[in-house]
Amino acid sequence: EPTIALSSSGTKGAITLSWEISDADKVTSYYIYRGTSPTSLSKIATVAASGNTYRDTAVEDGILYYYHVTAFGKKESPPSNQIYNMHGTRLTEDDTSANFTAIVDDSPYVIENKVSFAGDLDIIGNTKLYVLPGAKVVFEKATAASIYVDRGLFVTKGTKANPIYFSSTGGGYELRMVLAAEGSQFDYTEFRDLAGAYDSQSVIISTCSPAISHCRFVSNAATASLYASGANITNCYFGGLDLEIEDSVVSTLNIESNIFVDNEVALMFSNYTSIAPEAGVIHNNAFECNGTSDESYYSADLTIIGYTNVACDFLLVGNYFFRSGNYNTALTEQGDFFVYYDSLCPNQTFNFDDLLTTHPTGIGPGWGTLPF
């Protein structure tokens, strides 16, 4: 039976398939199969035996399509290798040789394989950027660069078998999302070499609610800040990042089954002026505590700072806290912690009831190097 080698390329508005066959003598036609899942494809087109390409224009933004091709003669051949692709304007070296700003006319954009940015990446004003499984994105700017998402859509489609990697060969980069479009989402993606472009904040999620799952965030003594956010952050790893929750939260906020290590402050509430998060909003996480005193906000395990008289009791219930190097020994009561309370917000405290006494299972991204 003939064997078919299938490949593809994507542009805005179309995905083009190309194939080669080992023996086409008895072939009368080719069948094109497509699906949005690798396990469920259906026939969408027939191509004459004289052809070896197919251009699929019935494509939607952000959908990863899976394809295979069969040959038909007296009977249908086994399928070709399976491939996947997505339509969109590809970012190339010409686009990324300086600061790059997405524009609506060329949106949606797609990053595949490896792309290097000499400057910043701005996804703004109703534009869309999708990153395909296995892609590698490198920032080369000597000082800290920026991924800036302002009312744009930013989606990374990594998988456990093909994660996505962001890194820097220069001064690092920050991830700043402000009013990012609904549907922004990161899956199986590593953001390493994070560094604040303007201050110590290297991950900022402000007034938006992305879904972040099975990702890795790695920095060096920086902050991951959530401002008025309802983000859904599950099964992630944060290394070298303090978790800061600022101003307020949205009801959809869910911080669950994550690992936080190598931080200065495990958890900080800053200038918080709304109702405290309900029990279970932050739960089943493992927080490493590296505090040394309660004399300052940056040397404590847990910190509350700001300028407000709003009363809040921040619940720590259902989370696991431990000292560096002692993962199996839980911190279970207030006296185990260094806690800093700012005198300028005198009505806010942490609640230490019902902390986990044994470390949770099923936490973290499940891939990459982990501390335990």
Short mmCIF file of C-alpha atoms in Angstrom, two decimals:
data_model
loop_
_atom_site.label_atom_id
_atom_site.label_comp_id
_atom_site.label_asym_id
_atom_site.label_seq_id
_atom_site.Cartn_x
_atom_site.Cartn_y
_atom_site.Cartn_z
CA GLU A 1 0.00 0.00 0.00
CA PRO A 2 1.26 3.53 -0.71
CA THR A 3 2.52 5.73 2.11
CA ILE A 4 1.68 9.43 2.24
CA ALA A 5 3.86 12.15 3.79
CA LEU A 6 1.73 15.16 4.72
CA SER A 7 2.88 18.70 5.57
CA SER A 8 1.16 22.06 5.91
CA SER A 9 1.59 25.82 6.05
CA GLY A 10 -0.63 28.53 7.45
CA THR A 11 -1.44 32.07 6.33
CA LYS A 12 -4.18 34.48 7.29
CA GLY A 13 -7.43 32.93 6.15
CA ALA A 14 -6.12 29.56 4.99
CA ILE A 15 -4.23 26.38 5.82
CA THR A 16 -2.55 24.69 2.84
CA LEU A 17 -1.84 20.96 2.85
CA SER A 18 0.82 19.34 0.67
CA TRP A 19 1.67 15.67 0.37
CA GLU A 20 3.91 13.17 -1.35
CA ILE A 21 2.97 9.56 -2.02
CA SER A 22 5.27 6.59 -2.48
CA ASP A 23 3.22 5.00 -5.28
CA ALA A 24 0.48 6.91 -7.11
CA ASP A 25 -0.03 4.54 -10.08
CA LYS A 26 -3.44 3.22 -8.99
CA VAL A 27 -4.67 6.29 -7.12
CA THR A 28 -7.88 7.86 -8.43
CA SER A 29 -8.37 10.49 -5.71
CA TYR A 30 -7.31 11.72 -2.29
CA TYR A 31 -9.55 12.22 0.72
CA ILE A 32 -8.91 15.09 3.12
CA TYR A 33 -9.81 14.56 6.77
CA ARG A 34 -10.00 17.30 9.40
CA GLY A 35 -10.96 17.69 13.05
CA THR A 36 -10.44 19.90 16.07
CA SER A 37 -9.31 16.90 18.12
CA PRO A 38 -6.51 14.50 17.16
CA THR A 39 -8.81 11.56 17.85
CA SER A 40 -11.85 12.67 15.85
CA LEU A 41 -11.39 13.57 12.17
CA SER A 42 -13.97 13.48 9.38
CA LYS A 43 -13.74 13.75 5.60
CA ILE A 44 -14.12 17.31 4.33
CA ALA A 45 -12.95 17.15 0.70
CA THR A 46 -11.84 15.00 -2.24
CA VAL A 47 -8.86 15.93 -4.45
CA ALA A 48 -8.24 14.47 -7.92
CA ALA A 49 -5.32 12.07 -8.34
CA SER A 50 -3.43 14.70 -10.34
CA GLY A 51 -3.28 17.02 -7.33
CA ASN A 52 -1.15 16.95 -4.20
CA THR A 53 -2.30 20.10 -2.41
CA TYR A 54 -5.44 21.30 -0.69
CA ARG A 55 -6.22 24.81 0.56
CA ASP A 56 -8.61 24.89 3.50
CA THR A 57 -10.28 28.29 3.84
CA ALA A 58 -13.14 27.24 6.14
CA VAL A 59 -11.05 28.10 9.19
CA GLU A 60 -11.79 30.07 12.35
CA ASP A 61 -9.52 32.20 14.52
CA GLY A 62 -7.67 30.35 17.25
CA ILE A 63 -8.76 26.85 16.25
CA LEU A 64 -6.02 24.25 15.96
CA TYR A 65 -7.07 21.92 13.13
CA TYR A 66 -5.80 18.35 12.78
CA TYR A 67 -5.50 16.72 9.34
CA HIS A 68 -4.64 13.51 7.60
CA VAL A 69 -4.96 12.39 3.98
CA THR A 70 -5.79 9.02 2.43
CA ALA A 71 -5.40 7.78 -1.14
CA PHE A 72 -8.23 5.98 -2.93
CA GLY A 73 -7.88 3.47 -5.76
CA LYS A 74 -9.58 0.13 -5.46
CA LYS A 75 -9.79 0.81 -1.77
CA GLU A 76 -8.88 3.55 0.69
CA SER A 77 -5.28 3.56 1.93
CA PRO A 78 -4.24 3.91 5.56
CA PRO A 79 -4.06 7.56 6.64
CA SER A 80 -0.98 9.70 6.25
CA ASN A 81 0.86 11.10 9.22
CA GLN A 82 -1.33 13.46 11.22
CA ILE A 83 -0.45 17.16 11.29
CA TYR A 84 -2.01 20.23 12.91
CA ASN A 85 -2.05 23.90 12.01
CA MET A 86 -3.88 27.19 12.50
CA HIS A 87 -4.59 30.06 10.16
CA GLY A 88 -3.05 33.46 10.82
CA THR A 89 -0.31 35.91 9.88
CA ARG A 90 3.05 34.38 10.76
CA LEU A 91 5.56 36.43 12.70
CA THR A 92 8.98 36.34 11.03
CA GLU A 93 12.42 37.80 11.69
CA ASP A 94 11.44 40.86 9.64
CA ASP A 95 8.56 41.53 12.05
CA THR A 96 10.59 40.98 15.21
CA SER A 97 13.80 42.89 14.41
CA ALA A 98 12.56 45.81 16.56
CA ASN A 99 9.57 46.53 18.80
CA PHE A 100 6.53 44.76 17.35
CA THR A 101 2.96 46.04 17.66
CA ALA A 102 0.07 43.94 16.36
CA ILE A 103 -2.42 45.64 14.01
CA VAL A 104 -6.03 44.67 13.34
CA ASP A 105 -5.60 44.33 9.55
CA ASP A 106 -3.07 41.50 9.96
CA SER A 107 -4.73 39.84 12.95
CA PRO A 108 -4.88 37.03 13.96
CA TYR A 109 -1.15 36.41 14.31
CA VAL A 110 0.53 33.06 14.86
CA ILE A 111 3.93 32.16 16.31
CA GLU A 112 5.30 28.76 15.35
CA ASN A 113 8.73 27.13 15.67
CA LYS A 114 11.25 29.71 16.96
CA VAL A 115 10.91 33.50 16.93
CA SER A 116 13.31 36.04 18.47
CA PHE A 117 12.29 39.57 19.43
CA ALA A 118 14.86 42.36 19.50
CA GLY A 119 12.44 44.62 21.39
CA ASP A 120 8.97 44.54 22.93
CA LEU A 121 5.85 42.64 21.88
CA ASP A 122 2.57 44.61 22.07
CA ILE A 123 -0.79 42.88 21.56
CA ILE A 124 -3.26 45.74 21.68
CA GLY A 125 -6.62 47.04 20.54
CA ASN A 126 -8.64 43.99 19.45
CA THR A 127 -5.72 42.11 17.92
CA LYS A 128 -5.04 38.41 18.53
CA LEU A 129 -1.85 36.38 18.93
CA TYR A 130 -1.74 32.60 19.17
CA VAL A 131 1.37 30.55 19.95
CA LEU A 132 1.46 26.99 18.63
CA PRO A 133 2.63 23.87 20.50
CA GLY A 134 6.41 23.48 20.70
CA ALA A 135 7.18 27.11 19.83
CA LYS A 136 10.17 28.92 21.35
CA VAL A 137 10.06 32.70 21.86
CA VAL A 138 13.27 34.52 22.79
CA PHE A 139 13.72 38.16 23.85
CA GLU A 140 17.16 39.57 23.02
CA LYS A 141 16.85 43.14 24.34
CA ALA A 142 19.74 44.10 26.65
CA THR A 143 17.35 45.67 29.16
CA ALA A 144 14.04 44.17 30.26
CA ALA A 145 11.60 43.81 27.39
CA SER A 146 7.82 43.63 27.67
CA ILE A 147 4.97 41.45 26.51
CA TYR A 148 2.17 44.00 26.76
CA VAL A 149 -1.42 42.89 26.26
CA ASP A 150 -3.90 45.79 26.29
CA ARG A 151 -7.41 44.83 25.11
CA GLY A 152 -5.85 42.20 22.87
CA LEU A 153 -6.16 38.42 22.94
CA PHE A 154 -3.10 36.33 23.86
CA VAL A 155 -3.29 32.54 23.76
CA THR A 156 -0.56 29.91 24.10
CA LYS A 157 -1.54 26.40 23.03
CA GLY A 158 1.19 24.26 24.56
CA THR A 159 0.61 20.62 25.38
CA LYS A 160 2.33 18.31 27.84
CA ALA A 161 4.08 16.60 24.92
CA ASN A 162 4.92 19.91 23.21
CA PRO A 163 5.18 22.76 25.73
CA ILE A 164 5.94 26.34 24.72
CA TYR A 165 9.02 28.17 25.99
CA PHE A 166 9.52 31.92 26.48
CA SER A 167 13.02 33.03 27.52
CA SER A 168 15.56 35.86 27.31
CA THR A 169 19.18 36.10 26.26
CA GLY A 170 19.32 39.73 27.43
CA GLY A 171 17.76 41.60 30.34
CA GLY A 172 14.66 39.48 30.72
CA TYR A 173 11.07 40.52 29.98
CA GLU A 174 7.84 41.17 31.82
CA LEU A 175 4.36 39.85 31.11
CA ARG A 176 1.86 42.70 31.53
CA MET A 177 -1.83 42.09 30.80
CA VAL A 178 -4.25 45.01 31.18
CA LEU A 179 -7.89 44.53 30.19
CA ALA A 180 -6.82 41.55 28.07
CA ALA A 181 -9.63 40.20 25.91
CA GLU A 182 -11.87 37.45 27.21
CA GLY A 183 -10.51 34.09 26.11
CA SER A 184 -6.85 34.91 26.79
CA GLN A 185 -5.34 31.66 27.95
CA PHE A 186 -1.99 29.95 28.63
CA ASP A 187 -1.53 26.17 28.61
CA TYR A 188 1.68 24.20 29.18
CA THR A 189 3.92 27.22 28.74
CA GLU A 190 7.14 28.17 30.50
CA PHE A 191 7.91 31.85 31.03
CA ARG A 192 11.48 31.92 32.36
CA ASP A 193 13.96 34.79 32.77
CA LEU A 194 11.10 37.08 33.85
CA ALA A 195 12.13 40.57 34.98
CA GLY A 196 10.22 43.78 35.64
CA ALA A 197 10.65 46.44 32.97
CA TYR A 198 9.74 49.28 35.36
CA ASP A 199 9.81 47.82 38.88
CA SER A 200 9.92 44.44 40.60
CA GLN A 201 6.64 43.33 39.05
CA SER A 202 7.44 40.86 36.27
CA VAL A 203 3.96 39.34 35.91
CA ILE A 204 1.03 41.78 36.03
CA ILE A 205 -2.58 40.73 35.44
CA SER A 206 -4.81 43.76 35.79
CA THR A 207 -8.59 44.03 35.34
CA CYS A 208 -8.79 40.87 33.26
CA SER A 209 -9.32 37.18 33.90
CA PRO A 210 -7.14 34.86 31.79
CA ALA A 211 -7.13 31.09 32.28
CA ILE A 212 -3.63 29.84 33.12
CA SER A 213 -3.06 26.11 33.43
CA HIS A 214 0.00 23.82 33.75
CA CYS A 215 2.43 26.70 33.24
CA ARG A 216 5.81 27.57 34.73
CA PHE A 217 6.84 31.10 35.72
CA VAL A 218 10.48 31.59 36.71
CA SER A 219 12.07 34.84 37.88
CA ASN A 220 14.60 36.10 40.40
CA ALA A 221 13.14 37.96 43.38
CA ALA A 222 10.25 39.55 41.51
CA THR A 223 6.47 39.80 41.96
CA ALA A 224 3.43 38.28 40.27
CA SER A 225 0.66 40.81 40.81
CA LEU A 226 -3.09 40.38 40.39
CA TYR A 227 -5.05 43.65 40.33
CA ALA A 228 -8.86 43.48 40.29
CA SER A 229 -8.55 40.15 38.52
CA GLY A 230 -10.68 37.03 38.23
CA ALA A 231 -7.94 34.87 36.73
CA ASN A 232 -8.20 31.09 36.88
CA ILE A 233 -4.68 29.89 37.77
CA THR A 234 -4.38 26.13 38.23
CA ASN A 235 -1.56 23.58 38.43
CA CYS A 236 1.22 26.09 37.82
CA TYR A 237 4.74 26.56 39.19
CA PHE A 238 6.00 29.96 40.35
CA GLY A 239 9.73 30.14 41.12
CA GLY A 240 11.25 33.35 42.50
CA LEU A 241 7.95 35.25 42.42
CA ASP A 242 6.01 36.75 45.35
CA LEU A 243 2.24 36.46 44.91
CA GLU A 244 0.61 39.88 45.36
CA ILE A 245 -3.13 40.51 45.31
CA GLU A 246 -3.93 44.19 44.96
CA ASP A 247 -7.03 46.39 45.29
CA SER A 248 -9.75 43.74 44.87
CA VAL A 249 -10.68 40.47 43.22
CA VAL A 250 -13.37 39.40 40.77
CA SER A 251 -15.70 36.57 41.78
CA THR A 252 -14.20 34.21 39.19
CA LEU A 253 -10.74 34.29 40.80
CA ASN A 254 -9.42 30.79 41.40
CA ILE A 255 -5.85 30.05 42.51
CA GLU A 256 -5.69 26.28 42.92
CA SER A 257 -3.10 23.48 43.11
CA ASN A 258 -0.08 25.67 42.39
CA ILE A 259 3.48 25.62 43.75
CA PHE A 260 5.13 28.86 44.98
CA VAL A 261 8.83 28.58 45.88
CA ASP A 262 12.06 30.63 46.09
CA ASN A 263 10.08 33.77 46.96
CA GLU A 264 10.80 36.58 49.39
CA VAL A 265 7.15 36.94 50.50
CA ALA A 266 4.86 33.96 50.03
CA LEU A 267 1.63 35.99 49.88
CA MET A 268 0.95 39.72 50.02
CA PHE A 269 -2.27 41.75 50.01
CA SER A 270 -1.64 45.32 48.88
CA ASN A 271 -3.93 48.38 49.04
CA TYR A 272 -6.90 46.05 49.28
CA THR A 273 -10.15 48.03 49.41
CA SER A 274 -12.90 45.50 48.69
CA ILE A 275 -14.47 42.41 50.25
CA ALA A 276 -11.88 39.76 51.10
CA PRO A 277 -11.74 36.69 48.84
CA GLU A 278 -14.09 33.95 49.97
CA ALA A 279 -12.85 30.67 51.42
CA GLY A 280 -11.71 28.37 48.63
CA VAL A 281 -10.72 31.08 46.18
CA ILE A 282 -7.07 30.43 47.05
CA HIS A 283 -6.80 26.74 47.93
CA ASN A 284 -4.79 23.54 47.69
CA ASN A 285 -1.58 25.45 46.97
CA ALA A 286 1.89 24.83 48.41
CA PHE A 287 3.69 28.00 49.56
CA GLU A 288 7.35 27.97 50.54
CA CYS A 289 8.09 30.49 53.30
CA ASN A 290 11.47 32.21 53.37
CA GLY A 291 10.76 35.07 55.76
CA THR A 292 13.32 36.14 58.34
CA SER A 293 11.46 38.73 60.43
CA ASP A 294 8.21 40.63 60.86
CA GLU A 295 9.93 44.02 60.87
CA SER A 296 9.34 44.87 57.21
CA TYR A 297 6.98 43.84 54.43
CA TYR A 298 9.74 42.34 52.31
CA SER A 299 11.28 40.16 55.03
CA ALA A 300 8.05 38.49 56.19
CA ASP A 301 6.35 35.29 55.05
CA LEU A 302 2.96 36.99 54.81
CA THR A 303 2.38 40.71 54.33
CA ILE A 304 -0.48 43.20 54.32
CA ILE A 305 0.35 46.74 53.21
CA GLY A 306 -1.59 49.79 52.02
CA TYR A 307 -3.48 52.91 52.99
CA THR A 308 -7.02 51.90 53.90
CA ASN A 309 -9.41 51.50 56.82
CA VAL A 310 -11.38 48.77 55.04
CA ALA A 311 -11.70 45.69 57.27
CA CYS A 312 -10.66 42.33 55.81
CA ASP A 313 -9.89 38.90 57.19
CA PHE A 314 -7.81 37.08 54.58
CA LEU A 315 -8.47 33.35 54.80
CA LEU A 316 -5.56 30.96 54.33
CA VAL A 317 -7.72 27.87 54.84
CA GLY A 318 -6.94 24.85 52.68
CA ASN A 319 -3.38 25.82 51.73
CA TYR A 320 -0.07 24.23 52.68
CA PHE A 321 2.83 26.31 54.00
CA PHE A 322 6.35 25.07 54.69
CA ARG A 323 9.87 26.35 55.30
CA SER A 324 12.57 26.07 52.66
CA GLY A 325 14.10 22.60 52.73
CA ASN A 326 11.31 21.22 54.93
CA TYR A 327 8.55 20.38 52.49
CA ASN A 328 7.13 17.62 54.68
CA THR A 329 6.83 19.82 57.78
CA ALA A 330 3.73 22.00 57.68
CA LEU A 331 3.36 25.46 59.19
CA THR A 332 -0.04 25.20 60.82
CA GLU A 333 -0.55 28.13 63.20
CA GLN A 334 0.11 31.86 63.33
CA GLY A 335 3.17 31.47 65.55
CA ASP A 336 4.93 29.51 62.81
CA PHE A 337 4.99 32.54 60.50
CA PHE A 338 6.69 35.91 60.19
CA VAL A 339 3.74 38.23 59.52
CA TYR A 340 3.93 41.93 58.65
CA TYR A 341 0.87 44.13 59.21
CA ASP A 342 1.14 47.69 57.94
CA SER A 343 -0.06 50.22 60.54
CA LEU A 344 -1.70 52.21 57.73
CA CYS A 345 -4.28 49.45 57.15
CA PRO A 346 -5.06 48.53 60.77
CA ASN A 347 -8.25 46.57 60.11
CA GLN A 348 -6.81 43.83 57.93
CA THR A 349 -5.44 40.50 59.16
CA PHE A 350 -4.72 36.96 58.04
CA ASN A 351 -6.86 34.08 59.30
CA PHE A 352 -4.80 30.97 60.10
CA ASP A 353 -7.65 28.53 60.70
CA ASP A 354 -7.63 25.12 59.00
CA LEU A 355 -4.29 25.21 57.22
CA LEU A 356 -3.34 21.93 55.57
CA THR A 357 -1.26 19.69 57.80
CA THR A 358 -0.04 17.37 55.04
CA HIS A 359 1.20 18.44 51.66
CA PRO A 360 -1.38 18.27 48.87
CA THR A 361 -1.09 15.88 45.95
CA GLY A 362 -1.72 16.60 42.29
CA ILE A 363 -0.26 20.11 42.50
CA GLY A 364 2.01 21.85 40.02
CA PRO A 365 2.23 21.58 36.23
CA GLY A 366 3.32 17.95 36.03
CA TRP A 367 6.24 18.69 33.69
CA GLY A 368 9.66 20.33 33.90
CA THR A 369 11.95 20.41 36.91
CA LEU A 370 10.12 20.64 40.24
CA PRO A 371 11.53 21.14 43.76
CA PHE A 372 9.84 18.04 45.21
#
